[in-house]
Amino acid sequence: MIADSNGIIYCLCKDYVFPLKMTSNLVKGFFLINGLAVAFGGVLVNFFENYLPTSVSKIFRYGKFCSNVKNKFLEKLEVPKRWFKHFYTFAGPFSTAALVLVYYRYYQSDKLPDIVVKILKFLMGQPTLSLIPAENTIFALILLTIHCWKRYYETHYISVFSNAYMNFTFYIIGLFHYLGTIVSIVGESYDITKDTKVDVNWTRLSLTEYTCATVLLISTYMQYRTNIILANLRKDKKGIVVTTNYKMPEGELFNLISGPLQLTEIIIYICLSIILRKAYTFHYVSFWVIMNQVECAYLSHQWSVKTFKNYTNRKIILPFIF
């Protein structure tokens, strides 16, 4: 154990340094609670839905999954599923701004604006943890920013949304997801709230980081290809949207699983977790993503089996396995 100049006692554990007492980490709490809620709610909806009030099913299900679930009160609290666009209208610029701030901090050796430091301390707890090497932070933010802008392009210029709705709660969670994800990376970066000079040495990145980056970029590209397949189901040969109905997707990853969008998203966050393996809070982000995406893939598979008579024999989310 060691103590800093302010008298705060820290516990040393291998490469990690944790204060024995700190204020609440709101970002960690948000992702942990949501991950557990999806896991628990998923078990209830998947296996005991017949015993649940319709209000529970209506809150948990959205889009095509809730077509047979009716609740007049909760329907007033729904927003169009096409509002998914807003997630990336926010995430693209926000991730870019975070990358600029981190560059400013590490390459200009200057302190972040006081308002940014206060927000980080409020959301991540005090004292802030200095866990993630500067190179890993910048590398991860570059990859995440690419992914966010790619998703912006997909949702604004490729995807053809149905007229389905989702509960307003999911909409708010989606916005906070990207806020929390980016804050979790920046907030635990090495000496991020200080003004000391930090040596940024890119040779510290190993083959592991570059392998994860390659896998991540391939996954986000496959996600892009999957969204093109889904969009083309609602277009004619000239590329004109002719329907918003659901049709059975086929080709590429759809030949193997029902949830290629979910699988690629999970791979992306696992790769980021490995790149940010010295982090603490970000792994709760990945936990939430895995719980949420597995449940989405399961619901999608069950819905497709019931909806399409000639639905091909494919797994839920892991090719040949599950």
Short mmCIF file of C-alpha atoms in Angstrom, two decimals:
data_model
loop_
_atom_site.label_atom_id
_atom_site.label_comp_id
_atom_site.label_asym_id
_atom_site.label_seq_id
_atom_site.Cartn_x
_atom_site.Cartn_y
_atom_site.Cartn_z
CA MET A 1 0.00 0.00 0.00
CA ILE A 2 1.11 3.55 -0.70
CA ALA A 3 -0.24 7.02 0.04
CA ASP A 4 -0.17 10.09 -2.21
CA SER A 5 0.37 13.73 -1.25
CA ASN A 6 -3.34 14.08 -0.45
CA GLY A 7 -3.27 11.20 2.01
CA ILE A 8 -5.25 8.85 -0.22
CA ILE A 9 -4.17 5.24 0.34
CA TYR A 10 -3.75 3.01 -2.72
CA CYS A 11 -3.52 -0.76 -2.99
CA LEU A 12 -0.96 -2.14 -5.44
CA CYS A 13 -1.83 -5.37 -7.27
CA LYS A 14 0.58 -6.30 -10.05
CA ASP A 15 0.05 -3.65 -12.78
CA TYR A 16 -3.04 -2.20 -11.10
CA VAL A 17 -3.27 0.59 -8.56
CA PHE A 18 -6.60 0.99 -6.78
CA PRO A 19 -7.55 3.53 -4.11
CA LEU A 20 -9.00 1.86 -1.04
CA LYS A 21 -11.71 4.51 -0.90
CA MET A 22 -13.27 6.40 -3.79
CA THR A 23 -16.60 7.89 -4.79
CA SER A 24 -19.12 5.91 -6.82
CA ASN A 25 -18.22 4.94 -10.37
CA LEU A 26 -21.51 5.81 -12.12
CA VAL A 27 -20.38 4.47 -15.49
CA LYS A 28 -19.51 1.07 -14.04
CA GLY A 29 -22.83 0.99 -12.18
CA PHE A 30 -24.80 1.84 -15.33
CA PHE A 31 -23.31 -0.96 -17.41
CA LEU A 32 -23.31 -3.53 -14.61
CA ILE A 33 -26.97 -2.93 -13.77
CA ASN A 34 -28.04 -2.97 -17.41
CA GLY A 35 -26.03 -6.11 -18.15
CA LEU A 36 -27.55 -7.95 -15.20
CA ALA A 37 -31.03 -6.65 -16.04
CA VAL A 38 -30.79 -7.95 -19.61
CA ALA A 39 -29.44 -11.31 -18.43
CA PHE A 40 -32.17 -11.75 -15.81
CA GLY A 41 -34.91 -10.28 -18.00
CA GLY A 42 -33.80 -12.45 -20.89
CA VAL A 43 -34.21 -15.62 -18.85
CA LEU A 44 -37.71 -14.53 -17.79
CA VAL A 45 -38.86 -13.53 -21.28
CA ASN A 46 -37.24 -16.47 -23.05
CA PHE A 47 -38.54 -19.21 -20.76
CA PHE A 48 -41.32 -17.83 -18.56
CA GLU A 49 -43.01 -15.19 -20.70
CA ASN A 50 -46.42 -16.86 -20.41
CA TYR A 51 -46.36 -16.11 -16.69
CA LEU A 52 -45.27 -12.48 -17.03
CA PRO A 53 -47.47 -9.37 -17.23
CA THR A 54 -47.72 -8.02 -20.78
CA SER A 55 -46.14 -4.78 -19.54
CA VAL A 56 -42.88 -6.62 -18.76
CA SER A 57 -42.76 -8.20 -22.22
CA LYS A 58 -43.62 -4.88 -23.85
CA ILE A 59 -40.77 -3.07 -22.10
CA PHE A 60 -38.23 -5.80 -22.84
CA ARG A 61 -39.19 -6.47 -26.45
CA TYR A 62 -39.02 -3.91 -29.25
CA GLY A 63 -39.28 -3.71 -33.02
CA LYS A 64 -40.33 -6.92 -34.73
CA PHE A 65 -40.09 -8.86 -31.45
CA CYS A 66 -43.10 -7.15 -29.87
CA SER A 67 -45.57 -7.43 -32.76
CA ASN A 68 -47.96 -9.61 -30.72
CA VAL A 69 -47.55 -7.76 -27.43
CA LYS A 70 -49.99 -4.91 -26.79
CA ASN A 71 -50.09 -2.34 -24.00
CA LYS A 72 -51.76 1.00 -24.72
CA PHE A 73 -50.04 2.89 -21.92
CA LEU A 74 -46.51 1.72 -22.77
CA GLU A 75 -47.11 2.31 -26.47
CA LYS A 76 -47.36 6.01 -25.64
CA LEU A 77 -43.79 5.81 -24.33
CA GLU A 78 -42.36 4.40 -27.56
CA VAL A 79 -40.27 6.09 -30.22
CA PRO A 80 -39.60 5.02 -33.83
CA LYS A 81 -36.87 2.42 -34.19
CA ARG A 82 -35.34 4.62 -36.90
CA TRP A 83 -34.21 6.85 -34.05
CA PHE A 84 -31.27 4.46 -33.83
CA LYS A 85 -29.71 7.08 -36.11
CA HIS A 86 -29.46 9.44 -33.17
CA PHE A 87 -27.05 7.12 -31.36
CA TYR A 88 -24.43 7.62 -34.03
CA THR A 89 -25.27 11.26 -34.69
CA PHE A 90 -24.04 11.62 -31.12
CA ALA A 91 -21.35 8.91 -31.01
CA GLY A 92 -19.47 9.97 -34.15
CA PRO A 93 -18.74 13.58 -33.11
CA PHE A 94 -18.35 12.66 -29.43
CA SER A 95 -15.74 9.96 -30.09
CA THR A 96 -13.91 12.37 -32.40
CA ALA A 97 -13.93 15.09 -29.74
CA ALA A 98 -12.61 12.60 -27.18
CA LEU A 99 -9.79 11.61 -29.53
CA VAL A 100 -8.87 15.27 -30.04
CA LEU A 101 -8.87 15.90 -26.28
CA VAL A 102 -6.67 12.88 -25.61
CA TYR A 103 -4.27 13.94 -28.37
CA TYR A 104 -4.19 17.44 -26.86
CA ARG A 105 -3.46 16.03 -23.40
CA TYR A 106 -0.68 13.65 -24.38
CA TYR A 107 1.03 15.46 -27.23
CA GLN A 108 0.67 19.02 -25.96
CA SER A 109 1.40 17.97 -22.36
CA ASP A 110 -1.31 20.30 -21.16
CA LYS A 111 -4.17 19.78 -18.74
CA LEU A 112 -7.66 19.08 -20.00
CA PRO A 113 -10.26 21.83 -19.53
CA ASP A 114 -11.53 21.96 -15.94
CA ILE A 115 -15.09 21.18 -17.00
CA VAL A 116 -13.91 17.95 -18.68
CA VAL A 117 -11.95 16.91 -15.59
CA LYS A 118 -14.96 17.59 -13.35
CA ILE A 119 -17.23 15.51 -15.61
CA LEU A 120 -14.75 12.62 -15.65
CA LYS A 121 -14.42 12.66 -11.86
CA PHE A 122 -18.19 12.86 -11.41
CA LEU A 123 -18.92 9.94 -13.76
CA MET A 124 -15.90 7.76 -12.98
CA GLY A 125 -15.44 8.47 -9.29
CA GLN A 126 -12.67 10.17 -7.34
CA PRO A 127 -9.77 9.79 -7.32
CA THR A 128 -9.57 8.85 -10.99
CA LEU A 129 -7.78 5.59 -11.79
CA SER A 130 -4.69 5.85 -13.98
CA LEU A 131 -4.68 2.41 -15.60
CA ILE A 132 -4.60 2.53 -19.40
CA PRO A 133 -1.31 3.35 -21.17
CA ALA A 134 -1.55 6.42 -23.40
CA GLU A 135 -0.81 4.43 -26.56
CA ASN A 136 -3.61 1.96 -25.86
CA THR A 137 -6.05 4.76 -25.16
CA ILE A 138 -5.32 6.55 -28.42
CA PHE A 139 -5.29 3.30 -30.40
CA ALA A 140 -8.64 2.17 -28.96
CA LEU A 141 -10.25 5.57 -29.52
CA ILE A 142 -9.11 5.62 -33.15
CA LEU A 143 -10.71 2.21 -33.72
CA LEU A 144 -13.90 3.13 -31.84
CA THR A 145 -14.19 6.41 -33.75
CA ILE A 146 -13.90 4.57 -37.07
CA HIS A 147 -16.60 2.15 -35.94
CA CYS A 148 -18.93 4.94 -34.78
CA TRP A 149 -18.66 6.90 -38.03
CA LYS A 150 -19.16 3.70 -40.01
CA ARG A 151 -22.35 3.07 -38.02
CA TYR A 152 -23.39 6.66 -38.68
CA TYR A 153 -23.02 6.05 -42.41
CA GLU A 154 -24.93 2.76 -42.21
CA THR A 155 -27.88 4.15 -40.26
CA HIS A 156 -28.16 7.32 -42.34
CA TYR A 157 -27.42 6.09 -45.86
CA ILE A 158 -27.79 2.30 -46.01
CA SER A 159 -30.31 0.93 -43.50
CA VAL A 160 -33.98 0.92 -44.42
CA PHE A 161 -35.87 1.04 -41.15
CA SER A 162 -39.28 -0.49 -40.66
CA ASN A 163 -42.16 1.31 -38.99
CA ALA A 164 -41.45 -0.55 -35.75
CA TYR A 165 -41.09 1.16 -32.39
CA MET A 166 -38.97 0.74 -29.27
CA ASN A 167 -39.49 1.75 -25.67
CA PHE A 168 -38.11 5.17 -24.80
CA THR A 169 -36.01 3.50 -22.08
CA PHE A 170 -33.99 1.65 -24.73
CA TYR A 171 -33.49 4.90 -26.59
CA ILE A 172 -32.03 6.61 -23.51
CA ILE A 173 -29.87 3.58 -22.72
CA GLY A 174 -28.54 3.63 -26.29
CA LEU A 175 -27.44 7.25 -25.96
CA PHE A 176 -25.85 6.67 -22.56
CA HIS A 177 -24.10 3.58 -23.92
CA TYR A 178 -21.84 5.65 -26.15
CA LEU A 179 -21.39 8.38 -23.58
CA GLY A 180 -20.35 5.80 -20.98
CA THR A 181 -18.19 3.77 -23.36
CA ILE A 182 -16.07 6.74 -24.38
CA VAL A 183 -15.89 8.19 -20.87
CA SER A 184 -14.79 4.80 -19.50
CA ILE A 185 -11.80 4.81 -21.86
CA VAL A 186 -10.75 8.42 -21.37
CA GLY A 187 -11.46 8.48 -17.63
CA GLU A 188 -8.98 5.71 -16.79
CA SER A 189 -6.22 6.78 -19.18
CA TYR A 190 -2.78 7.34 -17.72
CA ASP A 191 -2.53 10.71 -15.90
CA ILE A 192 -5.43 12.02 -17.98
CA THR A 193 -6.55 14.57 -15.37
CA LYS A 194 -3.03 15.88 -14.71
CA ASP A 195 -0.72 18.16 -16.69
CA THR A 196 2.47 16.12 -16.39
CA LYS A 197 4.39 15.11 -19.50
CA VAL A 198 3.57 11.60 -20.70
CA ASP A 199 5.90 9.63 -22.94
CA VAL A 200 3.80 8.23 -25.80
CA ASN A 201 5.77 5.34 -27.28
CA TRP A 202 3.97 3.40 -30.01
CA THR A 203 6.54 0.59 -29.89
CA ARG A 204 4.90 -0.50 -26.63
CA LEU A 205 1.94 -1.80 -28.61
CA SER A 206 2.41 -5.51 -29.19
CA LEU A 207 1.26 -8.02 -31.78
CA THR A 208 -1.78 -8.59 -29.57
CA GLU A 209 -3.02 -5.02 -30.06
CA TYR A 210 -2.47 -5.07 -33.82
CA THR A 211 -4.12 -8.48 -34.17
CA CYS A 212 -7.15 -7.23 -32.24
CA ALA A 213 -7.29 -4.11 -34.39
CA THR A 214 -7.27 -6.24 -37.55
CA VAL A 215 -10.02 -8.51 -36.23
CA LEU A 216 -12.04 -5.48 -35.13
CA LEU A 217 -11.83 -3.81 -38.54
CA ILE A 218 -12.77 -7.06 -40.30
CA SER A 219 -15.74 -7.43 -37.94
CA THR A 220 -16.97 -3.88 -38.47
CA TYR A 221 -16.66 -4.43 -42.24
CA MET A 222 -18.66 -7.67 -42.02
CA GLN A 223 -21.25 -5.75 -40.03
CA TYR A 224 -21.37 -3.24 -42.88
CA ARG A 225 -21.86 -6.07 -45.39
CA THR A 226 -24.64 -7.51 -43.24
CA ASN A 227 -26.48 -4.19 -43.17
CA ILE A 228 -26.25 -3.98 -46.95
CA ILE A 229 -27.88 -7.42 -47.23
CA LEU A 230 -30.68 -6.35 -44.89
CA ALA A 231 -31.23 -3.06 -46.72
CA ASN A 232 -31.35 -4.76 -50.13
CA LEU A 233 -34.25 -6.93 -48.93
CA ARG A 234 -36.38 -3.78 -49.00
CA LYS A 235 -35.14 -2.40 -52.30
CA ASP A 236 -35.69 -3.30 -55.94
CA LYS A 237 -32.91 -3.91 -58.45
CA LYS A 238 -32.62 -0.16 -59.02
CA GLY A 239 -31.95 0.48 -55.35
CA ILE A 240 -35.34 2.06 -54.70
CA VAL A 241 -37.07 1.24 -51.42
CA VAL A 242 -40.27 -0.66 -52.22
CA THR A 243 -41.22 -2.12 -48.82
CA THR A 244 -40.51 -1.97 -45.11
CA ASN A 245 -41.68 -5.52 -44.48
CA TYR A 246 -39.40 -8.17 -43.00
CA LYS A 247 -37.94 -10.77 -45.35
CA MET A 248 -35.66 -13.72 -44.75
CA PRO A 249 -32.01 -12.65 -45.08
CA GLU A 250 -29.56 -14.95 -46.84
CA GLY A 251 -25.91 -14.88 -47.87
CA GLU A 252 -22.53 -14.51 -46.17
CA LEU A 253 -22.84 -14.79 -42.36
CA PHE A 254 -26.60 -15.27 -42.63
CA ASN A 255 -25.89 -18.71 -44.07
CA LEU A 256 -24.43 -19.70 -40.71
CA ILE A 257 -26.21 -17.70 -37.99
CA SER A 258 -29.29 -15.61 -37.33
CA GLY A 259 -27.41 -12.80 -35.59
CA PRO A 260 -24.39 -11.64 -37.59
CA LEU A 261 -24.91 -8.04 -36.48
CA GLN A 262 -24.81 -9.16 -32.88
CA LEU A 263 -21.80 -11.46 -33.34
CA THR A 264 -19.72 -8.76 -35.02
CA GLU A 265 -20.64 -6.23 -32.32
CA ILE A 266 -19.53 -8.64 -29.60
CA ILE A 267 -16.23 -9.30 -31.39
CA ILE A 268 -15.62 -5.56 -31.71
CA TYR A 269 -16.00 -4.99 -27.97
CA ILE A 270 -14.00 -8.06 -27.00
CA CYS A 271 -11.15 -6.76 -29.17
CA LEU A 272 -11.40 -3.36 -27.49
CA SER A 273 -11.38 -5.05 -24.08
CA ILE A 274 -8.15 -6.85 -24.97
CA ILE A 275 -6.54 -3.65 -26.22
CA LEU A 276 -7.74 -1.95 -23.02
CA ARG A 277 -7.02 -4.99 -20.82
CA LYS A 278 -5.46 -2.86 -18.09
CA ALA A 279 -8.70 -0.91 -17.76
CA TYR A 280 -11.24 -1.54 -15.04
CA THR A 281 -14.53 0.07 -16.11
CA PHE A 282 -14.47 -0.74 -19.83
CA HIS A 283 -14.84 -4.46 -19.18
CA TYR A 284 -18.27 -3.73 -17.71
CA VAL A 285 -19.13 -2.12 -21.05
CA SER A 286 -18.17 -5.34 -22.82
CA PHE A 287 -20.17 -7.37 -20.29
CA TRP A 288 -23.29 -5.32 -21.06
CA VAL A 289 -22.72 -5.57 -24.81
CA ILE A 290 -22.34 -9.36 -24.67
CA MET A 291 -25.49 -9.82 -22.54
CA ASN A 292 -27.53 -7.49 -24.74
CA GLN A 293 -26.36 -8.80 -28.10
CA VAL A 294 -26.76 -12.47 -27.17
CA GLU A 295 -30.34 -11.79 -26.07
CA CYS A 296 -31.07 -9.82 -29.27
CA ALA A 297 -29.69 -12.66 -31.37
CA TYR A 298 -31.76 -15.22 -29.45
CA LEU A 299 -34.98 -13.23 -29.90
CA SER A 300 -34.19 -12.68 -33.58
CA HIS A 301 -33.59 -16.39 -34.13
CA GLN A 302 -36.79 -17.43 -32.36
CA TRP A 303 -38.79 -14.83 -34.29
CA SER A 304 -37.30 -15.91 -37.63
CA VAL A 305 -38.00 -19.60 -37.01
CA LYS A 306 -41.65 -18.80 -36.28
CA THR A 307 -42.05 -16.27 -39.11
CA PHE A 308 -40.34 -17.84 -42.11
CA LYS A 309 -41.60 -21.28 -43.16
CA ASN A 310 -38.45 -22.19 -45.08
CA TYR A 311 -35.99 -20.70 -42.62
CA THR A 312 -32.69 -22.45 -43.25
CA ASN A 313 -30.95 -24.45 -40.54
CA ARG A 314 -28.58 -21.97 -38.92
CA LYS A 315 -27.28 -21.33 -35.42
CA ILE A 316 -28.19 -18.34 -33.26
CA ILE A 317 -24.92 -16.41 -32.91
CA LEU A 318 -21.91 -18.78 -32.95
CA PRO A 319 -21.41 -20.65 -36.26
CA PHE A 320 -21.75 -24.44 -35.86
CA ILE A 321 -21.99 -24.11 -32.05
CA PHE A 322 -24.89 -22.03 -30.69
#
